[in-house]
Short mmCIF file of C-alpha atoms in Angstrom, two decimals:
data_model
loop_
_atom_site.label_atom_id
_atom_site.label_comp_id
_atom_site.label_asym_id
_atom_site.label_seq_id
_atom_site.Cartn_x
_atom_site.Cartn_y
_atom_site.Cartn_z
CA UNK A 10 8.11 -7.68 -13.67
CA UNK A 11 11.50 -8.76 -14.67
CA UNK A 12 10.36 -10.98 -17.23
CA UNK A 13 8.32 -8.28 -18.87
CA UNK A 14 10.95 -5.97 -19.12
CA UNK A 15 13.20 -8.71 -20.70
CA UNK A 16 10.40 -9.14 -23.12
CA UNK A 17 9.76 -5.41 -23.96
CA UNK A 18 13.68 -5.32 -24.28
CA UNK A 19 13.66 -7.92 -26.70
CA UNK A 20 11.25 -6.43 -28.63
CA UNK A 21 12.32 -2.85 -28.97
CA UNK A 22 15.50 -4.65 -30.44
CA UNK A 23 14.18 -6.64 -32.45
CA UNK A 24 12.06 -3.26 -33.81
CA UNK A 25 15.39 -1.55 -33.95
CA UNK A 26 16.78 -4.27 -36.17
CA UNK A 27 13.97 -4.73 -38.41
CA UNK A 28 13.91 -0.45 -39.27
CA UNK A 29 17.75 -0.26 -39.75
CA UNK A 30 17.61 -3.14 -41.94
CA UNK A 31 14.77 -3.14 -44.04
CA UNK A 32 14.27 0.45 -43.80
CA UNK A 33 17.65 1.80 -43.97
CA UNK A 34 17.16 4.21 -41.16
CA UNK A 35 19.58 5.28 -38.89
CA UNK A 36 17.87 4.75 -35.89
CA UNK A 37 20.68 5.14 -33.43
CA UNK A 38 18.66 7.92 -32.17
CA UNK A 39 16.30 5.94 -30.31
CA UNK A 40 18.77 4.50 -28.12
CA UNK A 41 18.20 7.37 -25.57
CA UNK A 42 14.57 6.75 -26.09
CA UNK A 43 15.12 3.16 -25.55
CA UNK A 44 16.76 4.18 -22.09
CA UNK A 45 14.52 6.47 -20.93
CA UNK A 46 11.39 3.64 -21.54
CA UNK A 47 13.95 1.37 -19.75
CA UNK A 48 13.76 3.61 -16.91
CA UNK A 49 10.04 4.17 -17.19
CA UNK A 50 9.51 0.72 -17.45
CA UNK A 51 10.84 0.36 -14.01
CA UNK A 52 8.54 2.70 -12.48
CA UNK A 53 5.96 1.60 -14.11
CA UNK A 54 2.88 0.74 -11.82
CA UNK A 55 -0.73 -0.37 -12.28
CA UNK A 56 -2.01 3.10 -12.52
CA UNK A 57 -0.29 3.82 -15.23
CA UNK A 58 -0.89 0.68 -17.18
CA UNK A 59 -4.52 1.44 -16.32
CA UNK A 60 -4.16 5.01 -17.36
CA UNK A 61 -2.65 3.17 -21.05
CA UNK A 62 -5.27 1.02 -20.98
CA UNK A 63 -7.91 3.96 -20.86
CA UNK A 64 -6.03 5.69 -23.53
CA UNK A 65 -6.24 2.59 -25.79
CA UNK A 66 -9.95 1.43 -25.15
CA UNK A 67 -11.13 5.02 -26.10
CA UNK A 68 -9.12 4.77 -29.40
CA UNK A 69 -10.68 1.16 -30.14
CA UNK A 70 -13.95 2.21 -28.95
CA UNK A 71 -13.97 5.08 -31.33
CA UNK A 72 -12.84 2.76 -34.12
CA UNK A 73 -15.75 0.26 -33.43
CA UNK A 74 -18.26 2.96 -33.55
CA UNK A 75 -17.07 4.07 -36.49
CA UNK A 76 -16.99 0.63 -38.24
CA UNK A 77 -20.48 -0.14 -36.79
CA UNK A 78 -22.29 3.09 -37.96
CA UNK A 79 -20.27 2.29 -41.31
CA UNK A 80 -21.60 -0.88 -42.12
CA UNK A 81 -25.38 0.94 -40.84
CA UNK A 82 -24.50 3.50 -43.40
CA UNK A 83 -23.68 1.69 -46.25
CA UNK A 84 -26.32 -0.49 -46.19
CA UNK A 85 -28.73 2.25 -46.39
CA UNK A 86 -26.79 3.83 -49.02
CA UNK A 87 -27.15 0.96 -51.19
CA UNK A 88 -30.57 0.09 -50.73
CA UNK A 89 -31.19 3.59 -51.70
CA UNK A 90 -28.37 4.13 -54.36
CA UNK A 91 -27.67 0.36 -55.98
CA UNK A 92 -25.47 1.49 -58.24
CA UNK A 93 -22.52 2.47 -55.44
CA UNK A 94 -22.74 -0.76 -53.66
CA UNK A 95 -19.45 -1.78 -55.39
CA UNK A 96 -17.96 1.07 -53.83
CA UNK A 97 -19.05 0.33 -50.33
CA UNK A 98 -16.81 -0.67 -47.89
CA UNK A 99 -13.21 -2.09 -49.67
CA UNK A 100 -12.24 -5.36 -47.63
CA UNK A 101 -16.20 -6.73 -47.53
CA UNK A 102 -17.67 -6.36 -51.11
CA UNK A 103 -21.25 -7.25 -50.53
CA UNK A 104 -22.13 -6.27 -54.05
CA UNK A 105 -22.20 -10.04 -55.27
CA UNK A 106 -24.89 -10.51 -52.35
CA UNK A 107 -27.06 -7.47 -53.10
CA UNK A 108 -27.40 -8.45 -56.40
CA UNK A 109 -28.33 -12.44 -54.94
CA UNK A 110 -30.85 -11.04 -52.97
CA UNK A 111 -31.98 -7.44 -50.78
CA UNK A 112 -33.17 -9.65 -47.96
CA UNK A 113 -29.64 -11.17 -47.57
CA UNK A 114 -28.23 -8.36 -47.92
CA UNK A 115 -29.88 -6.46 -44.76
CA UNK A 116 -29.72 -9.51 -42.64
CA UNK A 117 -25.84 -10.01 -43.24
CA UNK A 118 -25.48 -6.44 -42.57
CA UNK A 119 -27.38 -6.46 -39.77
CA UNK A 120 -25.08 -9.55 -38.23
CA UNK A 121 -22.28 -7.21 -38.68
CA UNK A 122 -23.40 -4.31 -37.26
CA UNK A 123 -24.55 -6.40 -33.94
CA UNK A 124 -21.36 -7.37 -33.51
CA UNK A 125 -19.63 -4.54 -34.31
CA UNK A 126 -21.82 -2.69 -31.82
CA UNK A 127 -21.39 -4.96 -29.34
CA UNK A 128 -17.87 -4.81 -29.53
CA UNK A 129 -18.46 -1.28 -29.11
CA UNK A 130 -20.50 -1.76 -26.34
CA UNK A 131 -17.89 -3.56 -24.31
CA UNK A 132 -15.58 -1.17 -24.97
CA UNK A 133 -17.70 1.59 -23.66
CA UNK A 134 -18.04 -0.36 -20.34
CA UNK A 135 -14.28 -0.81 -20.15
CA UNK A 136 -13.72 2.89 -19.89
CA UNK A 137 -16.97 3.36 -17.98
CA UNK A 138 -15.47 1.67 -15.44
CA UNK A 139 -11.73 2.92 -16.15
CA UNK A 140 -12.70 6.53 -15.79
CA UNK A 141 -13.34 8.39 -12.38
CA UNK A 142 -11.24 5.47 -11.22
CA UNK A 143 -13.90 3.39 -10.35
CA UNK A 144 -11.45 -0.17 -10.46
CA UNK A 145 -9.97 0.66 -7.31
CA UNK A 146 -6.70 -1.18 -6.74
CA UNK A 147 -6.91 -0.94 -2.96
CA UNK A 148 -10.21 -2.79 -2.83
CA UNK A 149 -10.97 -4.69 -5.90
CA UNK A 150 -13.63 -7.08 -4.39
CA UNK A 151 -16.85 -4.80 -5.00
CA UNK A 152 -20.27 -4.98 -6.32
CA UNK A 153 -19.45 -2.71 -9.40
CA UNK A 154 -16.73 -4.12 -10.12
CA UNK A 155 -18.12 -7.96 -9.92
CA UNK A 156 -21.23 -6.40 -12.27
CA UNK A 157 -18.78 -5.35 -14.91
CA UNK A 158 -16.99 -8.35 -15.39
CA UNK A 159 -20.32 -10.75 -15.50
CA UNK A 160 -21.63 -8.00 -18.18
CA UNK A 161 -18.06 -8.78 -20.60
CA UNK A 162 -19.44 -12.14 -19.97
CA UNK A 163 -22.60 -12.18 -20.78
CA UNK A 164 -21.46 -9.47 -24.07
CA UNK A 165 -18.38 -11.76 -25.09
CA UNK A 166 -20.77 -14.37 -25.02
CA UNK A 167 -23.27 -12.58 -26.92
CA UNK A 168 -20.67 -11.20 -29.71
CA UNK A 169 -19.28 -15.12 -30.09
CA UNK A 170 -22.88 -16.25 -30.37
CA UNK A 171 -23.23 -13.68 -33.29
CA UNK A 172 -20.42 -14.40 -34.53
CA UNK A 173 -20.74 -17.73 -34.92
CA UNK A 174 -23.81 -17.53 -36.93
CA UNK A 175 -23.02 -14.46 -38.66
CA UNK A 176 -20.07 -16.85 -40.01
CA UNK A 177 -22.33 -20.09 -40.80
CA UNK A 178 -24.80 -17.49 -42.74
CA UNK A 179 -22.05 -15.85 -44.46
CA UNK A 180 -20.59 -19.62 -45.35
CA UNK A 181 -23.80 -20.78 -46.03
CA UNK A 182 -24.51 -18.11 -48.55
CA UNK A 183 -21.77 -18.76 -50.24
CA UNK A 184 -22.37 -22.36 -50.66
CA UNK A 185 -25.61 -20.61 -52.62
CA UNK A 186 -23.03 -19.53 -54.82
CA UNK A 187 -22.98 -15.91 -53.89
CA UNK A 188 -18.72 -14.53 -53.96
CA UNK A 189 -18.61 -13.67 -50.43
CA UNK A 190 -15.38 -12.10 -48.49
CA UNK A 191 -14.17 -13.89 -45.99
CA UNK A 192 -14.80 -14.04 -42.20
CA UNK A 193 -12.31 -11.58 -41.44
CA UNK A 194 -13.14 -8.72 -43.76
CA UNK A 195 -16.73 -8.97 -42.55
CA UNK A 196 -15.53 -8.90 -38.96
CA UNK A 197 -17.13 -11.84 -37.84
CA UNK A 198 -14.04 -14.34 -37.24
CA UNK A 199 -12.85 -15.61 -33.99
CA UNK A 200 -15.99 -16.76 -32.40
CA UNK A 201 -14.68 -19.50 -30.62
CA UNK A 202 -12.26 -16.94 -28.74
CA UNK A 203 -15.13 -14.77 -28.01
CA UNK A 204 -16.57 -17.57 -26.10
CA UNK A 205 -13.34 -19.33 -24.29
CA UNK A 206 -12.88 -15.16 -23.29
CA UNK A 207 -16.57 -15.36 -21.71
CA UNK A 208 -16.41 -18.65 -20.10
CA UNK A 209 -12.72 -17.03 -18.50
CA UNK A 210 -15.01 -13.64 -17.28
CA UNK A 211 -17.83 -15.73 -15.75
CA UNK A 212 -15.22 -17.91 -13.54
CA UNK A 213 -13.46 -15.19 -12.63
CA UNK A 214 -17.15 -13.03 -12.07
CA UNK A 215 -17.92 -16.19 -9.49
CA UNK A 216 -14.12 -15.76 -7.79
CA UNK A 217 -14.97 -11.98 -7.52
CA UNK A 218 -18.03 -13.08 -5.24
CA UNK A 219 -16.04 -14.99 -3.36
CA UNK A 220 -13.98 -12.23 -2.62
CA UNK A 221 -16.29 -10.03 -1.82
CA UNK A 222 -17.83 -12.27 0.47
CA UNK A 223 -14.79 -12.72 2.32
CA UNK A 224 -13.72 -9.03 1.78
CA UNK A 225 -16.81 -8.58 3.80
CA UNK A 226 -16.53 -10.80 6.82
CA UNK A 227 -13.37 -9.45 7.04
CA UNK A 228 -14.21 -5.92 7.13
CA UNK A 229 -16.71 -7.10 10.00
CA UNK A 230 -14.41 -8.17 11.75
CA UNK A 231 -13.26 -6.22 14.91
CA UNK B 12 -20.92 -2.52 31.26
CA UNK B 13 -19.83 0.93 29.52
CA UNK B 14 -22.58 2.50 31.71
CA UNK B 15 -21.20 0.50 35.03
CA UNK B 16 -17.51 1.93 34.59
CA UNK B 17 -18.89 5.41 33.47
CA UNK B 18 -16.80 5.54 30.02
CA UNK B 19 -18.35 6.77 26.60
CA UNK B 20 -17.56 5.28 23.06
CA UNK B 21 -15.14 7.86 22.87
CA UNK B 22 -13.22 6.96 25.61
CA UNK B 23 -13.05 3.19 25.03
CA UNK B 24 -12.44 3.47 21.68
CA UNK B 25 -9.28 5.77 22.49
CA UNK B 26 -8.38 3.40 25.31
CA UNK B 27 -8.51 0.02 23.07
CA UNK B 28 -7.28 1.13 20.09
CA UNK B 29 -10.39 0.82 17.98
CA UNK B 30 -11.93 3.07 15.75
CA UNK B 31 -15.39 4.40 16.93
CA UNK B 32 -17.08 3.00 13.79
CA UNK B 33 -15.94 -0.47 14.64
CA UNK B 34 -16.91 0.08 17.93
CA UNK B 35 -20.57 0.98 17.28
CA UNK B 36 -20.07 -2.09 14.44
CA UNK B 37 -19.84 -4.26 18.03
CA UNK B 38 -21.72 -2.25 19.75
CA UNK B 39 -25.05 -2.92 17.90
CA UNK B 40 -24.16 -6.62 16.99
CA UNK B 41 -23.34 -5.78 13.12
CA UNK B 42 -19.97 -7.64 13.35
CA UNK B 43 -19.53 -10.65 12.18
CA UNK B 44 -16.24 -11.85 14.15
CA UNK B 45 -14.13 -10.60 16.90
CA UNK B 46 -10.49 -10.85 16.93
CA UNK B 47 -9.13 -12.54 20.47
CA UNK B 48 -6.87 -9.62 20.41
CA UNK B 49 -9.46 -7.33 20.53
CA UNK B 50 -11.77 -8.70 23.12
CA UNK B 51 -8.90 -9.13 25.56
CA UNK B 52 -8.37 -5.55 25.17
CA UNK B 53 -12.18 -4.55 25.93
CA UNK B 54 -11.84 -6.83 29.08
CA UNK B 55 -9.02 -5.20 30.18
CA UNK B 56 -9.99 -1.65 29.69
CA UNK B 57 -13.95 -2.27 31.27
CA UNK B 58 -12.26 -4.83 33.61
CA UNK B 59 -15.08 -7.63 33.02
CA UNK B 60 -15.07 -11.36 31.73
CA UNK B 61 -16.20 -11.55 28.17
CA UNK B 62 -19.17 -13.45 29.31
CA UNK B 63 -20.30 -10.07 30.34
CA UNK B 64 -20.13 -8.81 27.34
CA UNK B 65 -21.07 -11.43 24.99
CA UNK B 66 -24.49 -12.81 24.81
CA UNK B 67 -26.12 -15.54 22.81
CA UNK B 68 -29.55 -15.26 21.38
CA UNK B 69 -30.92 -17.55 18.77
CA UNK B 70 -31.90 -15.74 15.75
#
């Protein structure tokens, strides 16, 4: 606890610094704000980091549904309208591959929108399980609970598995000498954390079985 | 035994210090361990042996 607050200190300075400097603003006003978050800081408990966490998974979940039914969208909107696909979608110009080929074009869409509705999906079971509070503190080592974490697994998995070959496809392609964006603007980077972050969910899944098997016997015993 | 010294659940329950749920847990062989603590305190209140209590049967 202490060395998070010495970290969240160090931080807020180091924002403090960086807006009076480069932004010329006279941000002595936050210093009462910077107290008060001092004193929350030291009240603050699980519950309420859970309650952020809620808070935050509901905005990213929002954001991946929206970027999934995007890339959906556009891709129907250019097989129907050609002549907007340079439009479509800023960061990943596909243009360069709908004009290569239609067939590409759907399946590198399609790799996207897998992932980005996985993604999605995740995040829907995050506050699926957040809300109601269902992850209850007092006893963690339950059957839900054990079921949600080997379902990130098995969907981290699945979104690095996508990812991965959404990323050789989209490298391979260009190697065909199609102008493709890169990894990151079509969302499909960082496979190989996707799958160290599933490998870290199923271990911890098998600890949680543990637990509840000794959570059990425990509760058995008189 | 329960029957022999004429006490209910409720009773020994309140007398041990065990809730009645853990009692009927023991009671119909659910549990999977028993605390030395708490057996010592069932002999005492029923006044028996735990051999009297306890029974092996193979499953």
């Amino acid at each position: 606890m202490l060395k998070e607050r010495r970290l969240f200190c160090f931080l807020y300075a180091e924002a403090i610094v960086l807006l009076k400097e480069q932004f010329l603003l006279n941000v002595d006003i936050f210093l009462p704000i910077f107290v008060l978050s001092n004193h929350i800081f030291m009240k603050t408990n699980t519950r309420l980091i859970l309650k952020v966490l809620y808070i935050v998974s509901w905005v990213i979940f929002v954001g991946l549904c929206v970027e999934a039914g995007g890339y959906l969208v556009n891709a129907f909107f250019a097989m129907a309208n050609p002549g907007i696909v340079d439009r479509l979608w800023k960061d990943a110009d596909l243009s360069d591959l709908f004009r290569f080929d239609n067939g590409h074009f759907c399946v590198m869409n399609l790799a996207i929108f897998v992932v980005s509705g996985m993604k999605a999906w995740l995040f829907y079971l995050i506050i699926k399980n957040l809300h109601g509070r269902k992850l209850d503190i007092a006893q963690p080592f339950r059957k839900e609970v054990r079921r949600f974490i080997t379902w990130m697994s098995l969907l981290a998995l699945l979104i690095g598995l996508f990812s991965f070959w959404g990323a050789t496809y989209a490298e391979w392609l260009a190697g065909q000498g199609v102008k493709m964006p890169d990894e990151q603007h079509l969302r499909l980077s960082g496979a190989d954390v996707w799958l160290f972050m599933s490998v870290i969910l199923f271990v911890i899944a098998q600890l949680f079985k543990r637990g509840i098997e000794i959570q059990t016997e425990n509760e058995l015993t008189i | 035994m329960m029957a022999k010294r004429k006490m209910s659940l409720n009773e020994l329950s309140e007398k041990v210090g065990l809730t009645l749920s853990n009692l009927s847990i023991l009671k119909t062989g659910k549990a999977k361990a028993i605390r030395f603590s708490t057996l010592e305190a069932i002999c005492k209140t029923l006044d028996c042996q735990p051999g009297d209590i306890l029974e092996y049967k193979t499953s």
